[in-house]
Tab-separated table of C-alpha atoms in Angstrom:
chain	number	residue	atom	x	y	z
A	1427	MET	CA	4.837	-51.694	22.072
A	1428	GLY	CA	4.856	-50.184	25.430
A	1429	GLY	CA	8.035	-47.614	24.395
A	1430	ALA	CA	5.974	-47.221	21.023
A	1431	ALA	CA	2.833	-46.299	22.736
A	1432	LEU	CA	4.328	-43.995	25.097
A	1433	ALA	CA	6.275	-41.984	22.140
A	1434	GLN	CA	2.955	-41.907	20.453
A	1435	ASP	CA	1.174	-40.327	23.623
A	1436	ASP	CA	3.960	-37.779	24.161
A	1437	PRO	CA	2.838	-34.379	22.467
A	1438	ARG	CA	6.337	-33.164	21.952
A	1439	PRO	CA	8.304	-33.698	18.672
A	1440	ALA	CA	10.132	-37.001	18.502
A	1441	LYS	CA	13.496	-35.805	17.255
A	1442	ALA	CA	15.591	-33.416	19.295
A	1443	GLY	CA	17.544	-30.568	17.167
A	1444	LYS	CA	14.696	-30.530	14.728
A	1445	ARG	CA	13.268	-27.184	13.706
A	1446	ALA	CA	9.818	-26.843	15.560
A	1447	THR	CA	6.771	-26.658	13.284
A	1448	ILE	CA	3.168	-25.667	13.264
A	1449	ASN	CA	1.885	-29.352	13.836
A	1450	ASP	CA	4.624	-29.552	16.776
A	1451	VAL	CA	2.863	-26.267	18.343
A	1452	ALA	CA	-0.196	-27.990	18.148
A	1453	ARG	CA	0.544	-31.131	19.619
A	1454	VAL	CA	2.291	-29.642	22.510
A	1455	ALA	CA	-0.726	-27.248	23.222
A	1456	GLN	CA	-3.321	-29.750	22.360
A	1457	VAL	CA	-5.204	-27.881	19.888
A	1458	SER	CA	-5.673	-27.974	16.275
A	1459	LYS	CA	-3.408	-26.231	13.728
A	1460	LYS	CA	-6.068	-24.130	12.527
A	1461	THR	CA	-6.024	-22.645	16.180
A	1462	VAL	CA	-2.256	-22.208	16.138
A	1463	SER	CA	-3.007	-20.303	12.915
A	1464	ARG	CA	-5.212	-18.153	14.692
A	1465	VAL	CA	-3.020	-17.337	17.516
A	1466	ILE	CA	-0.152	-16.572	15.006
A	1467	ASN	CA	-2.203	-14.225	13.144
A	1468	LYS	CA	-3.991	-12.472	16.243
A	1469	SER	CA	-7.380	-13.519	15.424
A	1470	PRO	CA	-9.520	-11.999	18.381
A	1471	PHE	CA	-12.092	-15.428	17.894
A	1472	VAL	CA	-9.563	-17.536	20.227
A	1473	ARG	CA	-10.240	-17.878	23.873
A	1474	GLU	CA	-7.640	-16.151	26.254
A	1475	ASN	CA	-6.752	-19.742	28.144
A	1476	THR	CA	-6.310	-21.114	24.695
A	1477	ARG	CA	-4.209	-18.389	23.466
A	1478	GLU	CA	-2.030	-18.673	26.381
A	1479	ARG	CA	-1.730	-22.584	25.907
A	1480	VAL	CA	-0.640	-22.009	22.543
A	1481	GLU	CA	1.801	-18.969	23.120
A	1482	ALA	CA	3.427	-21.340	26.003
A	1483	ALA	CA	4.307	-23.994	23.159
A	1484	ILE	CA	5.401	-21.800	21.205
A	1485	LEU	CA	7.754	-20.335	23.538
A	1486	GLU	CA	8.902	-23.836	24.779
A	1487	LEU	CA	9.278	-25.174	21.553
A	1488	GLY	CA	11.250	-22.069	19.931
A	1489	PHE	CA	8.775	-22.181	17.157
A	1490	THR	CA	9.362	-18.968	14.839
A	1491	PRO	CA	6.682	-18.526	12.178
A	1492	ASP	CA	8.378	-18.204	8.578
A	1493	PRO	CA	7.278	-14.452	7.655
A	1494	GLN	CA	7.575	-15.340	3.918
A	1495	ALA	CA	5.384	-18.438	4.151
A	1496	ARG	CA	3.250	-16.755	6.385
A	1497	GLY	CA	2.398	-13.993	4.176
A	1498	LEU	CA	1.606	-16.456	1.055
A	1499	ALA	CA	-0.834	-18.166	3.422
A	1500	PHE	CA	-2.246	-15.473	5.373
A	1501	ARG	CA	-2.381	-12.396	3.352
A	1502	ARG	CA	-4.449	-11.072	6.210
A	1503	SER	CA	-0.929	-9.447	7.666
A	1504	PHE	CA	-1.273	-7.019	4.554
A	1505	LEU	CA	-4.991	-6.452	3.464
A	1506	VAL	CA	-7.929	-4.678	5.456
A	1507	GLY	CA	-11.290	-4.524	3.956
A	1508	LEU	CA	-13.743	-1.780	3.618
A	1509	ILE	CA	-16.827	-3.371	2.934
A	1510	TYR	CA	-19.971	-0.731	2.334
A	1511	ASP	CA	-22.838	0.134	0.575
A	1512	ASN	CA	-23.428	3.975	1.395
A	1513	PRO	CA	-24.899	6.032	-1.418
A	1514	SER	CA	-23.153	8.949	-0.218
A	1515	PRO	CA	-19.720	8.989	-2.039
A	1516	THR	CA	-18.609	11.905	0.256
A	1517	TYR	CA	-19.081	9.953	3.181
A	1518	VAL	CA	-17.520	6.951	1.929
A	1519	VAL	CA	-14.534	9.112	1.063
A	1520	ASN	CA	-14.194	10.357	4.626
A	1521	MET	CA	-14.579	7.286	6.179
A	1522	GLN	CA	-11.601	5.758	4.005
A	1523	GLN	CA	-9.451	8.732	5.021
A	1524	GLY	CA	-10.250	7.607	8.431
A	1525	VAL	CA	-9.182	3.912	8.074
A	1526	LEU	CA	-5.946	5.114	6.256
A	1527	ASP	CA	-4.984	7.578	9.240
A	1528	ALA	CA	-4.910	4.501	11.346
A	1529	LEU	CA	-3.329	2.239	8.750
A	1530	ARG	CA	-0.531	4.362	8.223
A	1531	GLY	CA	2.815	2.809	9.187
A	1532	SER	CA	1.335	-0.323	10.062
A	1533	GLY	CA	2.316	-2.167	6.859
A	1534	LEU	CA	-1.300	-3.183	5.873
A	1535	GLU	CA	-3.262	-1.614	2.786
A	1536	LEU	CA	-6.957	-0.920	2.594
A	1537	VAL	CA	-9.057	-2.289	-0.312
A	1538	VAL	CA	-12.789	-1.351	-0.841
A	1539	HIS	CA	-15.540	-3.446	-1.592
A	1540	PRO	CA	-18.732	-1.602	-2.653
A	1541	CYS	CA	-21.957	-3.601	-2.734
A	1542	ASN	CA	-25.649	-3.544	-2.896
A	1543	ARG	CA	-27.371	-4.956	0.166
A	1544	ASN	CA	-30.652	-5.766	-1.682
A	1545	SER	CA	-28.310	-8.097	-4.168
A	1546	ASP	CA	-29.642	-11.683	-4.385
A	1547	THR	CA	-25.672	-12.751	-4.451
A	1548	LEU	CA	-24.378	-10.372	-1.550
A	1549	ILE	CA	-23.503	-12.955	1.040
A	1550	GLU	CA	-21.575	-15.056	-1.919
A	1551	ASP	CA	-19.979	-12.155	-3.232
A	1552	ILE	CA	-18.522	-10.889	0.205
A	1553	ARG	CA	-17.344	-14.406	0.793
A	1554	GLY	CA	-15.601	-14.499	-2.388
A	1555	PHE	CA	-14.043	-11.097	-1.550
A	1556	VAL	CA	-12.819	-11.972	1.855
A	1557	GLU	CA	-11.648	-15.267	0.604
A	1558	ARG	CA	-9.745	-14.169	-2.585
A	1559	GLN	CA	-7.807	-11.441	-0.517
A	1560	ARG	CA	-7.434	-13.464	2.524
A	1561	LEU	CA	-8.228	-10.146	4.545
A	1562	PHE	CA	-6.455	-9.176	8.104
A	1563	GLY	CA	-9.859	-7.805	8.797
A	1564	VAL	CA	-13.157	-6.014	7.659
A	1565	ILE	CA	-14.454	-2.452	8.641
A	1566	MET	CA	-18.074	-2.249	8.034
A	1567	PRO	CA	-19.852	1.167	8.084
A	1568	PRO	CA	-23.672	1.389	7.862
A	1569	SER	CA	-25.801	-0.410	6.818
A	1570	ILE	CA	-23.709	-3.380	5.642
A	1571	SER	CA	-22.634	-3.426	9.465
A	1572	GLU	CA	-26.391	-4.155	10.549
A	1573	ASP	CA	-26.694	-7.278	8.311
A	1574	GLU	CA	-26.749	-10.533	10.958
A	1575	ARG	CA	-25.940	-12.611	7.399
A	1576	ILE	CA	-22.550	-11.082	6.904
A	1577	ILE	CA	-21.758	-11.053	10.473
A	1578	SER	CA	-22.066	-15.203	10.685
A	1579	LEU	CA	-20.289	-15.208	7.498
A	1580	LEU	CA	-17.228	-13.543	8.787
A	1581	ARG	CA	-17.495	-15.864	11.907
A	1582	ASP	CA	-17.243	-18.902	9.813
A	1583	LEU	CA	-14.270	-17.624	8.174
A	1584	ASP	CA	-12.742	-16.552	11.072
A	1585	CYS	CA	-12.222	-12.799	9.933
A	1586	ALA	CA	-11.845	-10.120	12.440
A	1587	TYR	CA	-14.129	-7.527	11.662
A	1588	VAL	CA	-15.240	-3.781	13.377
A	1589	ARG	CA	-18.817	-2.475	13.105
A	1590	ILE	CA	-19.881	0.924	12.586
A	1591	ALA	CA	-23.656	1.494	13.783
A	1592	SER	CA	-26.159	3.721	15.285
A	1593	VAL	CA	-26.509	1.604	18.168
A	1594	ALA	CA	-24.838	-1.253	19.860
A	1595	LEU	CA	-25.010	-4.687	17.729
A	1596	ASP	CA	-22.001	-6.755	18.961
A	1597	GLU	CA	-19.429	-7.253	21.674
A	1598	PRO	CA	-17.643	-3.887	22.569
A	1599	GLN	CA	-14.522	-4.719	20.720
A	1600	ALA	CA	-16.286	-5.198	17.481
A	1601	MET	CA	-18.128	-1.819	17.678
A	1602	VAL	CA	-18.094	2.001	17.115
A	1603	VAL	CA	-21.582	3.096	18.298
A	1604	THR	CA	-22.551	6.682	17.027
A	1605	ASN	CA	-25.567	7.627	19.104
A	1606	ASP	CA	-27.264	9.015	15.845
A	1607	TRP	CA	-30.618	9.250	18.274
A	1608	ILE	CA	-29.157	12.153	20.308
A	1609	GLY	CA	-28.082	14.397	17.171
A	1610	ALA	CA	-31.325	13.914	15.479
A	1611	ALA	CA	-33.102	14.973	18.711
A	1612	GLU	CA	-31.067	17.795	19.106
A	1613	ALA	CA	-31.977	19.032	15.407
A	1614	ALA	CA	-35.684	18.672	16.278
A	1615	ARG	CA	-35.441	20.727	19.669
A	1616	HIS	CA	-33.342	23.520	17.729
A	1617	LEU	CA	-36.049	24.020	15.042
A	1618	ALA	CA	-38.708	24.134	17.786
A	1619	ASP	CA	-36.775	26.610	19.612
A	1620	LEU	CA	-36.828	28.893	16.355
A	1621	GLY	CA	-40.282	28.773	16.436
A	1622	HIS	CA	-41.024	26.336	13.662
A	1623	ARG	CA	-44.202	24.390	13.997
A	1624	ARG	CA	-44.678	23.009	10.436
A	1625	ILE	CA	-41.608	20.778	10.463
A	1626	ALA	CA	-41.064	18.045	7.795
A	1627	LEU	CA	-38.875	15.127	7.914
A	1628	VAL	CA	-37.019	13.419	5.306
A	1629	ARG	CA	-35.986	9.660	6.288
A	1630	GLY	CA	-33.395	7.464	4.674
A	1631	PRO	CA	-34.023	3.923	3.155
A	1632	ASP	CA	-35.874	1.591	5.504
A	1633	LEU	CA	-32.928	-0.925	5.181
A	1634	PHE	CA	-30.690	1.696	7.121
A	1635	ARG	CA	-31.284	1.237	10.794
A	1636	SER	CA	-29.560	4.870	11.104
A	1637	SER	CA	-32.850	5.927	9.251
A	1638	GLN	CA	-35.127	4.502	11.935
A	1639	VAL	CA	-32.781	5.679	14.950
A	1640	ARG	CA	-32.563	9.113	13.493
A	1641	GLY	CA	-36.272	9.559	12.340
A	1642	LYS	CA	-37.288	7.980	15.939
A	1643	GLY	CA	-34.951	10.522	17.647
A	1644	PHE	CA	-36.351	13.510	15.820
A	1645	SER	CA	-40.064	12.669	16.289
A	1646	ASP	CA	-39.351	11.760	20.392
A	1647	ALA	CA	-37.821	15.053	20.533
A	1648	LEU	CA	-40.663	16.973	18.425
A	1649	ALA	CA	-43.055	15.139	20.966
A	1650	GLU	CA	-41.339	16.241	23.793
A	1651	ARG	CA	-41.924	19.866	22.692
A	1652	GLY	CA	-45.864	19.299	22.089
A	1653	ILE	CA	-45.446	19.538	18.264
A	1654	PRO	CA	-46.545	16.298	16.445
A	1655	LEU	CA	-45.020	14.899	13.480
A	1656	ASP	CA	-47.635	15.407	10.580
A	1657	PRO	CA	-47.885	12.249	8.399
A	1658	ALA	CA	-47.904	14.517	5.213
A	1659	TYR	CA	-44.550	15.680	6.172
A	1660	ASP	CA	-42.851	12.563	6.679
A	1661	LEU	CA	-41.467	11.295	3.542
A	1662	LYS	CA	-38.926	8.690	2.670
A	1663	GLY	CA	-35.771	9.338	0.635
A	1664	ALA	CA	-32.855	7.295	-0.593
A	1665	TYR	CA	-29.867	9.247	1.133
A	1666	THR	CA	-29.175	10.759	-2.280
A	1667	PHE	CA	-29.150	14.380	-3.594
A	1668	GLU	CA	-31.822	13.230	-6.007
A	1669	SER	CA	-34.091	11.864	-3.699
A	1670	GLY	CA	-33.943	15.002	-1.765
A	1671	VAL	CA	-34.700	17.340	-4.824
A	1672	ASP	CA	-37.899	14.569	-5.252
A	1673	ALA	CA	-38.852	15.077	-1.413
A	1674	GLY	CA	-38.478	18.881	-1.632
A	1675	HIS	CA	-40.722	19.345	-4.315
A	1676	ALA	CA	-43.368	17.064	-2.688
A	1677	LEU	CA	-43.305	18.886	0.436
A	1678	LEU	CA	-43.123	22.179	-1.172
A	1679	SER	CA	-46.219	21.410	-3.175
A	1680	LEU	CA	-48.243	20.870	-0.249
A	1681	PRO	CA	-51.456	23.278	0.562
A	1682	ALA	CA	-49.698	24.371	3.791
A	1683	PRO	CA	-45.805	23.618	3.034
A	1684	PRO	CA	-43.299	23.262	6.149
A	1685	THR	CA	-41.465	26.046	6.983
A	1686	ALA	CA	-38.557	24.003	8.315
A	1687	ILE	CA	-37.341	20.549	6.755
A	1688	PHE	CA	-34.906	18.082	8.672
A	1689	THR	CA	-33.285	15.336	6.451
A	1690	LEU	CA	-31.491	12.315	7.530
A	1691	ASN	CA	-28.467	13.017	5.636
A	1692	ASP	CA	-26.554	15.939	4.010
A	1693	ASP	CA	-26.848	14.855	0.443
A	1694	MET	CA	-30.621	14.857	0.580
A	1695	ALA	CA	-30.482	18.208	2.789
A	1696	ILE	CA	-28.524	20.001	-0.319
A	1697	GLY	CA	-31.336	18.375	-2.614
A	1698	VAL	CA	-34.158	19.959	-0.801
A	1699	MET	CA	-32.356	23.191	-1.029
A	1700	GLN	CA	-32.032	22.813	-4.551
A	1701	ALA	CA	-35.871	22.148	-4.817
A	1702	ALA	CA	-36.688	25.161	-3.142
A	1703	ARG	CA	-34.516	27.488	-5.546
A	1704	ASP	CA	-36.345	25.509	-8.733
A	1705	ARG	CA	-39.589	26.802	-6.672
A	1706	GLY	CA	-38.314	30.474	-6.388
A	1707	LEU	CA	-38.008	30.292	-2.744
A	1708	GLU	CA	-35.176	32.281	-1.135
A	1709	LEU	CA	-33.272	30.264	1.577
A	1710	PRO	CA	-33.396	30.529	4.275
A	1711	ARG	CA	-36.210	33.213	4.638
A	1712	ASP	CA	-38.741	30.933	2.877
A	1713	LEU	CA	-37.423	27.694	4.163
A	1714	SER	CA	-35.089	26.491	6.968
A	1715	VAL	CA	-33.297	23.238	6.276
A	1716	VAL	CA	-31.194	20.953	8.599
A	1717	GLY	CA	-28.824	17.716	7.463
A	1718	PHE	CA	-27.236	15.346	9.177
A	1719	ASP	CA	-23.416	14.015	8.951
A	1720	ASP	CA	-21.819	17.686	8.539
A	1721	LEU	CA	-20.111	16.370	5.615
A	1722	PRO	CA	-17.376	18.937	4.413
A	1723	MET	CA	-20.073	20.086	1.586
A	1724	ALA	CA	-22.333	21.585	4.372
A	1725	ALA	CA	-19.664	24.531	5.189
A	1726	ARG	CA	-19.369	24.912	1.411
A	1727	VAL	CA	-23.324	25.522	0.155
A	1728	TRP	CA	-25.199	28.558	0.198
A	1729	PRO	CA	-26.579	29.270	2.870
A	1730	ASN	CA	-23.985	27.054	4.617
A	1731	LEU	CA	-25.798	23.902	6.033
A	1732	THR	CA	-26.753	23.327	9.827
A	1733	SER	CA	-26.001	19.929	10.065
A	1734	VAL	CA	-25.542	17.398	12.899
A	1735	ARG	CA	-21.624	16.504	12.807
A	1736	LEU	CA	-21.008	13.205	12.860
A	1737	PRO	CA	-17.134	12.766	12.943
A	1738	VAL	CA	-17.216	10.051	9.895
A	1739	ARG	CA	-13.386	10.109	9.542
A	1740	ASP	CA	-12.742	9.725	13.241
A	1741	MET	CA	-15.295	6.877	13.110
A	1742	GLY	CA	-13.255	5.118	10.247
A	1743	ARG	CA	-9.987	5.773	12.325
A	1744	MET	CA	-11.513	4.386	15.511
A	1745	ALA	CA	-12.586	1.273	13.530
A	1746	ALA	CA	-9.433	0.466	12.012
A	1747	GLU	CA	-7.751	1.357	15.569
A	1748	LYS	CA	-9.742	-1.374	17.131
A	1749	LEU	CA	-9.059	-3.890	14.362
A	1750	LEU	CA	-5.592	-3.346	14.593
A	1751	ALA	CA	-5.257	-3.561	18.335
A	1752	PRO	CA	-4.118	-7.330	18.607
A	1753	MET	CA	-0.934	-6.280	16.404
A	1754	HIS	CA	0.076	-3.875	19.091
A	1755	GLY	CA	-0.489	-6.596	21.914
A	1756	VAL	CA	-3.572	-5.140	23.282
A	1757	ASP	CA	-6.373	-7.414	24.172
A	1758	PRO	CA	-9.596	-6.726	22.048
A	1759	ALA	CA	-11.842	-7.287	24.609
A	1760	ALA	CA	-10.323	-4.771	27.339
A	1761	LEU	CA	-10.538	-1.971	24.754
A	1762	LYS	CA	-13.699	0.514	25.684
A	1763	GLN	CA	-16.301	1.734	23.256
A	1764	PRO	CA	-15.326	4.946	21.551
A	1765	GLU	CA	-17.222	7.641	22.294
A	1766	VAL	CA	-19.051	8.914	19.430
A	1767	ARG	CA	-21.465	11.944	20.102
A	1768	PRO	CA	-23.164	13.752	17.590
A	1769	ALA	CA	-23.552	17.383	17.901
A	1770	LEU	CA	-25.533	20.131	16.182
A	1771	VAL	CA	-23.057	22.680	14.113
A	1772	ILE	CA	-25.506	25.745	13.599
A	1773	ARG	CA	-24.890	27.852	10.173
A	1774	ARG	CA	-26.981	29.944	8.046
A	1775	SER	CA	-29.590	27.604	6.579
A	1776	ALA	CA	-32.307	27.539	9.705
A	1777	ILE	CA	-33.493	30.647	11.051
A	1778	PRO	CA	-36.292	31.622	13.391
A	1779	ALA	CA	-39.870	31.335	11.894
A	1780	GLU	CA	-41.627	34.234	10.734
């Protein structure tokens, strides 16, 4: 009985010459089989001392994962998910291009999952998407990135993720921060420097933190210049062209309409410009317009749109590079926060007030 007890307590495989299995690695490292799987698949959700113990056991036992079996069990090796609810198709396409820039040559493919954050089934829909695809990881632009219920779900599913957001919401290894306040404040100062005093703001949906942060940056900077934001000039939009048209008509029908309008994305800015033309106004002589994001269409409309540039494609690339870091032997905790600084691109849609 003593010999049998000793053999039971020995964590090493009982049979010499036998090919080591994942169960053997778990016994030697004194961790669960699931933890070994996480280490093999380079999950960022493993403590460094645990990772080192498992890797030492793998080396000691000469354990080699079966690539074919691993591919069947963990399709994370091949698929990265982009989960988004942004209503701007141009923004989404640019984000996808950036992610694909980083994935090129990695052996990973991109799968996209549009969703509605207001949906009653949002969490279950995302759970089904992640579990069906067995994703290597997930990238989330705003406003999906701002929903803590989704983050909790991904952690429960042991699915790596990177969030893109206007402010820091997570550990640096899981974030690309876009500093939207800075860009909106720069737009406000530009319009004030052009001599405008009747300045209007068209916000995005309340559910988007970017709308709150950009709106605050704009109103704070106006206050610095002694220009209060008149509530009559402060309207809510939906980050869509159509909502920009509606807001433009509402603002331009006021007894004292604004001489300048700042919208919190480019789709709405172009909608405002359309509303001004519908009313027979000449741009930019009769109305100055400034947008946010500086999507490619900003330079193609007439007059060319002055806009706060966010490097959307670069943001997608940065997020994907963070997600892929463990594949290249880089500890995600050691990654520095990418520097994303919005910058105002001055074109012809905003001119000095008369």
